Short mmCIF file of C-alpha atoms and ligand atoms in Angstrom, two decimals:
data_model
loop_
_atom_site.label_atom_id
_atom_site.label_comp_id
_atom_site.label_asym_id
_atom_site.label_seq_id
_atom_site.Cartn_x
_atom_site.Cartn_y
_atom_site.Cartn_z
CA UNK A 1 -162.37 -84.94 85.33
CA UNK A 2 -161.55 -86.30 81.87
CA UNK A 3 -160.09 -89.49 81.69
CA UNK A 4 -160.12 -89.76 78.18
CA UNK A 5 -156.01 -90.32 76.13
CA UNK A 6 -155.10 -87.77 73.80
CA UNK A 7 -154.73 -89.12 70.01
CA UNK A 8 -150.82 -88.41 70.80
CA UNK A 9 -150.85 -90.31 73.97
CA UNK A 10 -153.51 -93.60 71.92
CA UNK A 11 -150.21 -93.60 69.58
CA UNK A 12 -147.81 -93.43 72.08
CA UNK A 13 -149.39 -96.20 74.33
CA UNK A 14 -150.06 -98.36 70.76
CA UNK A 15 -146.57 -98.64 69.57
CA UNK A 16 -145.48 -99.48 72.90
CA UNK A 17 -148.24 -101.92 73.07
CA UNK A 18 -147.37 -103.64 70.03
CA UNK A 19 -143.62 -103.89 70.66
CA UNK A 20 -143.91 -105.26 74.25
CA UNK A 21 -146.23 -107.82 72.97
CA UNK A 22 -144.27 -109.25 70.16
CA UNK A 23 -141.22 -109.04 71.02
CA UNK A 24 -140.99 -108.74 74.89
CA UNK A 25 -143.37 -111.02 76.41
CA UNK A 26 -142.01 -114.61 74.54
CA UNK A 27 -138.24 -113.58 75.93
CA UNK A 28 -138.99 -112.16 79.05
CA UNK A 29 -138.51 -115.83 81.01
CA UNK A 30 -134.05 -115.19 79.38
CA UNK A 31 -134.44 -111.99 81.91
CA UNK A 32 -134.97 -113.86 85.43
CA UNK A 33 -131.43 -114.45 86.02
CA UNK A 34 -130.08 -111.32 86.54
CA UNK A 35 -129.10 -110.80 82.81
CA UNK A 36 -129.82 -106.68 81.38
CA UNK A 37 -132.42 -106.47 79.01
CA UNK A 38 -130.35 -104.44 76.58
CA UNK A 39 -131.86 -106.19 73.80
CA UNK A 40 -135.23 -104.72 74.89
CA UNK A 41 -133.93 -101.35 76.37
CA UNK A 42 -132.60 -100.59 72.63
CA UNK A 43 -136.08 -101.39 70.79
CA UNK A 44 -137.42 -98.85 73.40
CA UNK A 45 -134.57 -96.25 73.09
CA UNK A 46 -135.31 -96.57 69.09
CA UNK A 47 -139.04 -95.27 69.93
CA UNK A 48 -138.02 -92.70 72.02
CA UNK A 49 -139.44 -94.25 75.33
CA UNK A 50 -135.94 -93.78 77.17
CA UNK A 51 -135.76 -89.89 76.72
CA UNK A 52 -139.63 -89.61 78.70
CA UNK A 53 -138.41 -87.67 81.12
CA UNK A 54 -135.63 -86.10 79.29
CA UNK A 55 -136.21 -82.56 78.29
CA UNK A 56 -137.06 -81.95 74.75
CA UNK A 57 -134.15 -79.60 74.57
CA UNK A 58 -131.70 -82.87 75.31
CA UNK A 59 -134.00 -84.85 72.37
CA UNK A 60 -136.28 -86.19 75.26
CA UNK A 61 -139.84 -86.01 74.84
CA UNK A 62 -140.13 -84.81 78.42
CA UNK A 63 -143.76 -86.47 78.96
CA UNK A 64 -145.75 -85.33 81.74
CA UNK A 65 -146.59 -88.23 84.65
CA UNK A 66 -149.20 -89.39 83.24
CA UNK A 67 -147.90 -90.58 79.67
CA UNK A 68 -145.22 -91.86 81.35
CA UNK A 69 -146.90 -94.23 83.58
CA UNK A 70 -149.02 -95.18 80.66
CA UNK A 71 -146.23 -96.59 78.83
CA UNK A 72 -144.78 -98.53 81.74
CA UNK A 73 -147.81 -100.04 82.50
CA UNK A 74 -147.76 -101.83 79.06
CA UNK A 75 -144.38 -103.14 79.47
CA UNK A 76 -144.91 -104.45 83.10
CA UNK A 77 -147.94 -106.46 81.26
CA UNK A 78 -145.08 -108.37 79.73
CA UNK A 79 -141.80 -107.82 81.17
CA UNK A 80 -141.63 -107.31 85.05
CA UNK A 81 -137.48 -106.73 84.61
CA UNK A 82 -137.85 -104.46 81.18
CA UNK A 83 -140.07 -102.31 83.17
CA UNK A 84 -138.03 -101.70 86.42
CA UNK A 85 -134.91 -101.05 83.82
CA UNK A 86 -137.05 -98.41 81.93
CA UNK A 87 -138.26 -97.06 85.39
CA UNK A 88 -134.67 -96.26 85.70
CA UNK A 89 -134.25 -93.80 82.84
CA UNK A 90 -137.74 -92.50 83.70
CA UNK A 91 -137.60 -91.84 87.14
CA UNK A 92 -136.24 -89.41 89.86
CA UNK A 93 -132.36 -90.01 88.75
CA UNK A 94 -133.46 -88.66 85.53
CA UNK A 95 -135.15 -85.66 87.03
CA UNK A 96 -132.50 -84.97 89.66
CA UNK A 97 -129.87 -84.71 86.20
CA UNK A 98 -132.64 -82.61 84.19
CA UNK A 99 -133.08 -80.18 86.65
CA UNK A 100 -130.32 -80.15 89.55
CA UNK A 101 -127.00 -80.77 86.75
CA UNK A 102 -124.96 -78.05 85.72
CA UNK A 103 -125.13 -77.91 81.54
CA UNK A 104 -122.04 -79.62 81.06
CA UNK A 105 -122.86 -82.52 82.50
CA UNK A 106 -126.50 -82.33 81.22
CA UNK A 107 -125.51 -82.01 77.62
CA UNK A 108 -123.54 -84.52 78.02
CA UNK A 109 -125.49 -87.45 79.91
CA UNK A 110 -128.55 -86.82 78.81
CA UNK A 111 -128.63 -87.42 74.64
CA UNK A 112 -127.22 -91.01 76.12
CA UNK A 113 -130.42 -91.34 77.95
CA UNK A 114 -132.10 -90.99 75.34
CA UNK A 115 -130.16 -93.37 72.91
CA UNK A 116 -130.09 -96.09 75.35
CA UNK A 117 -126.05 -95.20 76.21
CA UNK A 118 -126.33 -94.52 79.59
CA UNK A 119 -127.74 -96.43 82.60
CA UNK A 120 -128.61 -94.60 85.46
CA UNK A 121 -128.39 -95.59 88.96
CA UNK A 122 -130.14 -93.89 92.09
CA UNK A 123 -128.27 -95.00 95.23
CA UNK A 124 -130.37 -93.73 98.59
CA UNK A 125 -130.18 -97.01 100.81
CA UNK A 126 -127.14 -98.13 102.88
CA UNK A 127 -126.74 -100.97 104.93
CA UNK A 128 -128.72 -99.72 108.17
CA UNK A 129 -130.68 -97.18 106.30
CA UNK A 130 -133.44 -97.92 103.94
CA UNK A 131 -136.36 -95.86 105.17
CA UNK A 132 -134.47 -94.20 107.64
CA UNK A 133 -132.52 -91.88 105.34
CA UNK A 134 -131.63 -89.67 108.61
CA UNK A 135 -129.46 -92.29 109.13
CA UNK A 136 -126.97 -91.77 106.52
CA UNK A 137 -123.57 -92.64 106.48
CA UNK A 138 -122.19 -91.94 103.70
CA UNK A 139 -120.46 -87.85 103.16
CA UNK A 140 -119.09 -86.06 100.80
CA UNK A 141 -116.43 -83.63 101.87
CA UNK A 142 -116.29 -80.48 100.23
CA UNK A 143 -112.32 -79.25 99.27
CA UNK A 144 -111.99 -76.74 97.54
CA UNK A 145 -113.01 -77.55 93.85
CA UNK A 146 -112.91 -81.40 94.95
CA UNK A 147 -115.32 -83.53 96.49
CA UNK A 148 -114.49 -86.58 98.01
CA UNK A 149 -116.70 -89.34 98.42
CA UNK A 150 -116.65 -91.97 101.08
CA UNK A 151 -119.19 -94.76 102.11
CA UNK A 152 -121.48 -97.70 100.86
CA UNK A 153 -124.77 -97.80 99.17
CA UNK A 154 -126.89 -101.32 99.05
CA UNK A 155 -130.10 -102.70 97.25
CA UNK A 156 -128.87 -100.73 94.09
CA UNK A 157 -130.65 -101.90 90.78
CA UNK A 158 -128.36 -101.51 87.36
CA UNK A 159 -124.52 -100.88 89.17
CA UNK A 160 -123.23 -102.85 86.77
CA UNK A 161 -124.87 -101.44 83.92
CA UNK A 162 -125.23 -97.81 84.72
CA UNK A 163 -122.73 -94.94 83.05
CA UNK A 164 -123.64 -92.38 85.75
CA UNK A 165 -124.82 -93.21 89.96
CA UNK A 166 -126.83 -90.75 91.38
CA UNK A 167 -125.87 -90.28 94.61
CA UNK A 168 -127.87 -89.37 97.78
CA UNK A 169 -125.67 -88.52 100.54
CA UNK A 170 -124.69 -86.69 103.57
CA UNK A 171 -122.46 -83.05 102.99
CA UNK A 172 -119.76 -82.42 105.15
CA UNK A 173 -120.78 -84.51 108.15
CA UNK A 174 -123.84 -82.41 108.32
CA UNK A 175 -126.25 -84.01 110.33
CA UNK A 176 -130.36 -84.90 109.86
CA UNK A 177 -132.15 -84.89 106.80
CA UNK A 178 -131.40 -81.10 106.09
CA UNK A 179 -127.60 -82.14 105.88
CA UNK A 180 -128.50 -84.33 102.91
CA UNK A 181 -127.52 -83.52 99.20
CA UNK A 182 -127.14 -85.53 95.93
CA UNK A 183 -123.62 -86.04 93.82
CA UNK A 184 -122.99 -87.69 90.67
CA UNK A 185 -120.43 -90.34 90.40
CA UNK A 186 -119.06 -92.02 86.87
CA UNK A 187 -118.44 -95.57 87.48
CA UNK A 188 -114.25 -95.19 86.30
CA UNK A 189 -113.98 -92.85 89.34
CA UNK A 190 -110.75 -94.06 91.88
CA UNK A 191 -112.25 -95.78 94.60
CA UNK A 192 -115.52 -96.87 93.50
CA UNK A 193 -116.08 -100.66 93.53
CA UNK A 194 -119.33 -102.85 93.43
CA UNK A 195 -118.65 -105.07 96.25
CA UNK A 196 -121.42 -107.84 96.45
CA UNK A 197 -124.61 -108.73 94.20
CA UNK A 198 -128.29 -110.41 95.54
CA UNK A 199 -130.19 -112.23 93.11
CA UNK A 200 -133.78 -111.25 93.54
CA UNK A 201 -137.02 -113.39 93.30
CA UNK A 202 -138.12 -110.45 90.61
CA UNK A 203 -135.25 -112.09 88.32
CA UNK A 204 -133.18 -108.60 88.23
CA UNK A 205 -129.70 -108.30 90.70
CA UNK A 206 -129.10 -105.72 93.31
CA UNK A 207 -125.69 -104.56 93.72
CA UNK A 208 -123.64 -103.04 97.08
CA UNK A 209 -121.01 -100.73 96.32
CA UNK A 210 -118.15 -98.74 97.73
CA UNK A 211 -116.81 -95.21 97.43
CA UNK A 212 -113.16 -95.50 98.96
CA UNK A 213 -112.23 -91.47 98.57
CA UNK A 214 -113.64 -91.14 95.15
CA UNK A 215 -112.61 -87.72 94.21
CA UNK A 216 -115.43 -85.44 92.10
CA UNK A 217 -115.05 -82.20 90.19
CA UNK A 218 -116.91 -79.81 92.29
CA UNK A 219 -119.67 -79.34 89.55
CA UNK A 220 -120.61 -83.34 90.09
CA UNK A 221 -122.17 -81.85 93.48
CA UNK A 222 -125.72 -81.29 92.30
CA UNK A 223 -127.78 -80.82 95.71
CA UNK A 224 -125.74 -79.05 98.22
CA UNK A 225 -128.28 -78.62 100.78
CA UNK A 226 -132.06 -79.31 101.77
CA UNK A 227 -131.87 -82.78 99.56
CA UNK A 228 -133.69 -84.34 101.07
CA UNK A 229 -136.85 -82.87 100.58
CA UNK A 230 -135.77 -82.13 97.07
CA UNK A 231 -135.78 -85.83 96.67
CA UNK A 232 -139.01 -86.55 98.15
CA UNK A 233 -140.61 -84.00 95.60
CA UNK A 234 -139.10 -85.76 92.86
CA UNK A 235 -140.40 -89.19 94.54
CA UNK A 236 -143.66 -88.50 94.81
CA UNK A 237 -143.49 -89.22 90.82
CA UNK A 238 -141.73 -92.48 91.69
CA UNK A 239 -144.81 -93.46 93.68
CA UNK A 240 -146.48 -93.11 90.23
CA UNK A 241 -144.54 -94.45 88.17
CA UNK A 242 -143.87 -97.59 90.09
CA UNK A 243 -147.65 -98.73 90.96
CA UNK A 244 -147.77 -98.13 87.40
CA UNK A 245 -146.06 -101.16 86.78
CA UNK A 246 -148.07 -103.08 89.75
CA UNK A 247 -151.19 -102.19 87.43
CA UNK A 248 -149.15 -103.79 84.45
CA UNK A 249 -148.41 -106.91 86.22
CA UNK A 250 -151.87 -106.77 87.15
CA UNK A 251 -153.09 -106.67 83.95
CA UNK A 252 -150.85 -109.39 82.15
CA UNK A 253 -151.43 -111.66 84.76
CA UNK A 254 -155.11 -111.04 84.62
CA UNK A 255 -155.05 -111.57 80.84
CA UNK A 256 -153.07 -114.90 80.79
CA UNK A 257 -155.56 -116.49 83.20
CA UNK A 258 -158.79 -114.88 80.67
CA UNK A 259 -156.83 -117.49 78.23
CA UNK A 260 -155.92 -120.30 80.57
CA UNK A 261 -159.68 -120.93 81.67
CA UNK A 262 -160.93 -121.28 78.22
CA UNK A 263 -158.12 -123.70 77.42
CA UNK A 264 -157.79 -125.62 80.51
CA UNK A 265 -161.00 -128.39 80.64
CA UNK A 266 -161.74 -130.26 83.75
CA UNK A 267 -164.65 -132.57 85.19
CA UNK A 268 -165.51 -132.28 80.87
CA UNK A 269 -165.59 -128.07 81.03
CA UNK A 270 -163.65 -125.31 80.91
CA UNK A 271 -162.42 -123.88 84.15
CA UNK A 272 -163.54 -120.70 82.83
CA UNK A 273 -167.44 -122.21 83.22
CA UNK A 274 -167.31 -122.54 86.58
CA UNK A 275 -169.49 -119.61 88.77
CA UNK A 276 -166.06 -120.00 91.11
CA UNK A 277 -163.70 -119.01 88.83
CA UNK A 278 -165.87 -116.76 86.44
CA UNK A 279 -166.05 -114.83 90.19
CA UNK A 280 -162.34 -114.87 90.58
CA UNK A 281 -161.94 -113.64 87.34
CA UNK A 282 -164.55 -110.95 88.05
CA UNK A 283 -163.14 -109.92 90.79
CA UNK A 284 -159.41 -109.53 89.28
CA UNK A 285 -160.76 -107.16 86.91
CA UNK A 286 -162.85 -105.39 89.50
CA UNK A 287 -159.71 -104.86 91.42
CA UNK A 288 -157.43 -103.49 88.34
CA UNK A 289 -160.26 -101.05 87.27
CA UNK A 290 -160.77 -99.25 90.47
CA UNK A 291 -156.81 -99.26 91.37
CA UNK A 292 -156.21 -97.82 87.84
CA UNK A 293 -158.87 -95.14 88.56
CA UNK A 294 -156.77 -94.02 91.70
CA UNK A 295 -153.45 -94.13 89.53
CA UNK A 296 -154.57 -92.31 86.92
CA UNK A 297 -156.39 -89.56 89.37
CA UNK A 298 -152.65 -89.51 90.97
CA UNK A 299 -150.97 -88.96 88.05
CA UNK A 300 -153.33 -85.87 86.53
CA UNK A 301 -152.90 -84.19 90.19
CA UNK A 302 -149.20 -84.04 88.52
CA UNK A 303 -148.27 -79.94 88.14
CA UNK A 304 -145.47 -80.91 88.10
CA UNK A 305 -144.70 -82.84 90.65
CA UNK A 306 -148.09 -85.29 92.07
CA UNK A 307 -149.76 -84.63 95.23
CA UNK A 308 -148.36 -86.28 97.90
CA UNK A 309 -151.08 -87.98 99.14
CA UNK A 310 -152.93 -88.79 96.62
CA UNK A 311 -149.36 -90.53 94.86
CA UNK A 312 -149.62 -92.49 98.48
CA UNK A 313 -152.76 -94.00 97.85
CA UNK A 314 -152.58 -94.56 94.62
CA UNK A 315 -148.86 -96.50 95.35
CA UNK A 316 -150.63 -98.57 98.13
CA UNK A 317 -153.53 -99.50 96.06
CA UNK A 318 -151.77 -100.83 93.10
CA UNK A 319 -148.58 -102.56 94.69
CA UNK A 320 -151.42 -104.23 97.29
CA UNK A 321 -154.09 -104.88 94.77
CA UNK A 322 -151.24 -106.96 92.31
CA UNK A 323 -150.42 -108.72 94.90
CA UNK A 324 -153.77 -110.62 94.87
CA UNK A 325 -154.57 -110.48 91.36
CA UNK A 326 -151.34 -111.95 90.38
CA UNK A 327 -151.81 -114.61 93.07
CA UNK A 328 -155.24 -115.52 91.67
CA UNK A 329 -154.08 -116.14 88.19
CA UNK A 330 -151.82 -118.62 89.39
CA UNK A 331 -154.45 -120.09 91.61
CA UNK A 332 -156.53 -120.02 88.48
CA UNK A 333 -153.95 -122.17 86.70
CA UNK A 334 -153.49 -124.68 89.32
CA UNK A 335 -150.26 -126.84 89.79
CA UNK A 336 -148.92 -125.51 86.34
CA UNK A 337 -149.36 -121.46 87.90
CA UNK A 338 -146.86 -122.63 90.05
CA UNK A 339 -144.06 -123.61 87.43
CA UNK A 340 -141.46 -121.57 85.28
CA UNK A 341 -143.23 -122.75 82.03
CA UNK A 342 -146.45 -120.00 82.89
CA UNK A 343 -146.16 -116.46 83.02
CA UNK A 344 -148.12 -116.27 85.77
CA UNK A 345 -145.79 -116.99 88.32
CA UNK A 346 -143.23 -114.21 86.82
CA UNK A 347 -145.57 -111.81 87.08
CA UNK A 348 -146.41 -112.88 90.53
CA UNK A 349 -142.71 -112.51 91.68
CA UNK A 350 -141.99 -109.06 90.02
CA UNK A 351 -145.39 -107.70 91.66
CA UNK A 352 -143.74 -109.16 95.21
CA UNK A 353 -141.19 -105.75 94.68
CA UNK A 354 -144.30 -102.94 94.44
CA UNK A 355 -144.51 -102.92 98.16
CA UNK A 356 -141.18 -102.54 99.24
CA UNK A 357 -139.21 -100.14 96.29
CA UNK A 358 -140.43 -96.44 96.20
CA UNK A 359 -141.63 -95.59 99.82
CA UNK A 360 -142.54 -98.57 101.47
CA UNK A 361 -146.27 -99.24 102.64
CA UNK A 362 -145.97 -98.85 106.23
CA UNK A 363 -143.98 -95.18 105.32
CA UNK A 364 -146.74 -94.34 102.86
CA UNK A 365 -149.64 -95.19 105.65
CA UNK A 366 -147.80 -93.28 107.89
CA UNK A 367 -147.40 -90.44 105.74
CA UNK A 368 -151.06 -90.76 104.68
CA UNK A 369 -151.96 -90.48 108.57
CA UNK A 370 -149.64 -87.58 109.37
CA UNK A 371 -152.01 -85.80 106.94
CA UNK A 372 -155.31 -86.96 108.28
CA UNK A 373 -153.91 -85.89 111.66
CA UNK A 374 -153.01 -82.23 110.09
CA UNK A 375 -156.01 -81.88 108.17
CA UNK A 376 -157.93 -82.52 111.53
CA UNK A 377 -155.67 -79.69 113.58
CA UNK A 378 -156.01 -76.91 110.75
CA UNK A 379 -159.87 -77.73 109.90
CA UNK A 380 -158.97 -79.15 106.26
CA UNK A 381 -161.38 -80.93 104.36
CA UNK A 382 -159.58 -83.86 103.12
CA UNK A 383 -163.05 -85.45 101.33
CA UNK A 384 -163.30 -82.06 99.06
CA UNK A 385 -162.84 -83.16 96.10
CA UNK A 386 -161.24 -80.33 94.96
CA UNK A 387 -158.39 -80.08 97.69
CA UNK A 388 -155.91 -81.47 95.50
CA UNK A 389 -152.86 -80.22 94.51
CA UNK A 390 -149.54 -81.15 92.47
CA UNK A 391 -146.42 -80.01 94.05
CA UNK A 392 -143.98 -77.68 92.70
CA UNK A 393 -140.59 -78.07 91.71
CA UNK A 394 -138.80 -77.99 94.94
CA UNK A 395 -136.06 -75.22 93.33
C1 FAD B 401 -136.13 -104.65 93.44
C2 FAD B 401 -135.54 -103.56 94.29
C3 FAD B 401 -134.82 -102.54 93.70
C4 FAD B 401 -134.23 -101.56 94.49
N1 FAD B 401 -133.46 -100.61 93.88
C5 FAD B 401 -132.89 -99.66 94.63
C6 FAD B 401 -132.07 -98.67 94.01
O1 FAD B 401 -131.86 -98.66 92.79
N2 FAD B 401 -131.51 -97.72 94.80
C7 FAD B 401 -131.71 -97.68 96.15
O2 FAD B 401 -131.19 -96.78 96.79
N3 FAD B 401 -132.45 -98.63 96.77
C8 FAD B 401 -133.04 -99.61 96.04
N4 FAD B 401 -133.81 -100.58 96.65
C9 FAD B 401 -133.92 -100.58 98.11
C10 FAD B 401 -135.25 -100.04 98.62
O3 FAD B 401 -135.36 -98.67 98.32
C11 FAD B 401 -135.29 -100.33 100.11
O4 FAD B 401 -135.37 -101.74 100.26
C12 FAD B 401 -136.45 -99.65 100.81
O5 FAD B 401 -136.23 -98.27 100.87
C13 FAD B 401 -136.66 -100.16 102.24
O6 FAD B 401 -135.49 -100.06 102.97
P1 FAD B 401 -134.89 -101.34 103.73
O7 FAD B 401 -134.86 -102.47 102.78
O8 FAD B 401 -133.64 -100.95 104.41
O9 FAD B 401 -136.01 -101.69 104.81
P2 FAD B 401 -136.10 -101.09 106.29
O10 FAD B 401 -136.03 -99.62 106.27
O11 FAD B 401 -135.13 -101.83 107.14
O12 FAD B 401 -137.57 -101.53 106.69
C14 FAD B 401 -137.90 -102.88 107.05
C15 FAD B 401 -139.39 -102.94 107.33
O13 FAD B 401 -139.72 -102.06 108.41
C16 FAD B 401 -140.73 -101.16 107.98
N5 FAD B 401 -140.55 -99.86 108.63
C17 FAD B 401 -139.49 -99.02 108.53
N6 FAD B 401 -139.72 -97.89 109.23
C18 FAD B 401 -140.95 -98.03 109.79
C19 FAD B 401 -141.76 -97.21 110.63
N7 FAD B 401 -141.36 -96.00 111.03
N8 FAD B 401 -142.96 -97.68 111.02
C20 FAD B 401 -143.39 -98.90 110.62
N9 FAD B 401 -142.67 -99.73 109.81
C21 FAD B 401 -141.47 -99.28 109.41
C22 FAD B 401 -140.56 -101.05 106.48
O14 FAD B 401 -141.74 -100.57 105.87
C23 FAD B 401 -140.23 -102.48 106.13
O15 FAD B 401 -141.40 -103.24 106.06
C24 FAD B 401 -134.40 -101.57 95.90
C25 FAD B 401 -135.17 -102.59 96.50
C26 FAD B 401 -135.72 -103.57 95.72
C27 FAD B 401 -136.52 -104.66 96.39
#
């Protein structure tokens, strides 16, 4: 297994490096209160980083998982809210356009992507169904060359932003998760309202909104049937991509506390000369290394689509392992860790999100024991080390 970056991806993971540095990480604190980092998503969009998973054919780069989590893992280091907004034109809404869209709509949507014109939003919870997508309220209703759209989505990052909603819904009252498909909604449609807003402890706003007979073109219906588990093939890159950004968090937190200790004297010493903390600090980095090890093993699995379970672990690993190595660094800077005026605690509150967005860890466990349980019925070695696989395109 090679582990080693391309000279394309060293470049890629540079300039991304250097802008998130300089000019991210000083304003990210302007981000916490719900305002859109256009400011930010523009620098990115003028490097290309937007059109990642965009097709080449669209003037994406369409990156494979692996670059991709490699660049959001350097803006996480600075920019918890900057990250999660890039996730957005990364990640599965993206994908579902790319590959499930009829041409019109691709040629048109997806240049915007790319330029930074177009927000996307992915709307899959409601109300009183989160994890249990089963549960789905909201329909579509097929009529002819119409679809109409009726029902309410919650939790939803960007509404207020985004140019096109990707929408994950039931199809003609059909039942389960096979009655599932996905339609596309532009936010000028008849009908469609955002209703309420939550300010969240990550600093970014979640959104509910309404479809009140929204009327589609019929070509706006993108996943007729079996959505479901086209969705959760496109996820399993989501479970990527988003303990990508745990490891980011990780990582800036980890290097703002490397500076505090040297800075911060006590008792006449450095905190940072103190066996306790020189073990915290040891630790921290312990704990990024080995969960970036998993990630990246995740990601390479990636053909195209990751394994399932090894995108599980990885996701559990990451979102779990910020949460204690963004704790620490505050710990690390005391009463001040604690405060708006540090990074630290930022970083801390974006990381709170890994756990919950993306599969939740109690879901991903569960899936993660479904397969030990399998493996034991059919005689599978899951310890081979060569019985992974990525999934295919579920087409
Ligand atoms: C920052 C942020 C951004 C988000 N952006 C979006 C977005 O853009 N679009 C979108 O559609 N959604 C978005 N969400 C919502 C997110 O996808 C959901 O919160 C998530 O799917 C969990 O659903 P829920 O909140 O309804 O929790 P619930 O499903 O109600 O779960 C509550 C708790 O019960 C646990 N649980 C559920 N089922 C089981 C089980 N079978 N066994 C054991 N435990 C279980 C869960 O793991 C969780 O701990 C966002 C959430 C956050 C925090």
């Amino acid at each position: 297994m090679d582990f080693q970056l391309t000279d394309q991806q060293r470049r890629m993971v540079a300039a991304v490096r250097d802008l998130a540095q300089s000019e991210f990480k000083t304003g990210a604190r302007k981000y916490m209160d719900g305002t859109f980092p256009w400011d930010n998503m523009k620098k990115l969009a003028a490097i290309g980083v937007l059109g990642m998973s965009v097709p080449e054919a669209y003037g994406g780069l369409g990156l494979p998982v692996f670059d991709t989590a490699l660049v959001l893992e350097e803006i996480a280091k600075t920019c918890y809210v900057t990250a999660m907004a890039t996730l957005g034109e990364a990640g599965v809404q993206t994908r579902v356009i790319a590959k499930y869209a009829p041409e019109s709509i691709r040629a048109r949507i997806l240049p915007k992507v790319v330029s930074g014109d177009c927000i996307l939003a992915v709307c899959m919870t409601e109300p009183h169904a989160g994890t249990d997508v089963a549960n789905y309220r909201t329909n579509a209703t097929v009529k002819g060359d119409r679809v109409i759209l009726n029902g309410c989505k919650t939790l939803i990052s960007r509404a207020r932003e985004a140019g096109m909603f990707v929408i994950f819904t039931r199809i003609d009252g059909r039942p389960g998760r096979e009655g599932i498909g996905c339609v596309l909604l532009e936010p000028d449609t008849a009908g469609f309202e955002v209703t309420g807003t939550y300010h969240t402890m990550g600093g970014e706003d979640l959104h509910e909104i309404q479809f009140n007979g929204c009327e589609l073109p019929i070509e706006n219906l993108v996943i007729r049937e079996d959505g479901f588990r086209k969705l959760l093939t496109a996820f399993n890159t989501q479970r990527c991509l988003n303990p990508s950004i745990s490891l980011g968090l990780a990582e800036g937190a980890f290097d703002e506390a490397r500076t505090y200790v040297k800075d911060r004297t006590v008792f006449g010493k450095a905190i940072g000369n103190f066996q306790g903390n020189r073990w915290k600090l040891a630790e921290m980095y312990r704990e990024i290394e080995a969960a970036r090890s998993i990630l990246y093993r995740a990601c390479m699995t990636a053909n195209p689509f990751p394994d399932p379970l090894m995108a599980a672990i990885a996701k559990i690993t990451c979102n779990e392992m910020a949460l204690r190595v963004t704790s620490e660094a505050i710990q690390l800077h005391g009463g001040f860790g604690f405060t708006d005026e540090y990074a630290v605690s930022r970083l801390y509150r974006g990381a709170r999100y890994g756990t919950l967005g993306g599969g939740t860890t109690e879901t991903l466990r569960d899936l993660i024991g479904r397969r030990i349980m399998e493996a034991g019925e059919s005689g599978e070695d899951l310890l081979a080390y060569d019985m992974l696989g990525g999934g295919d395109d579920a087409s």
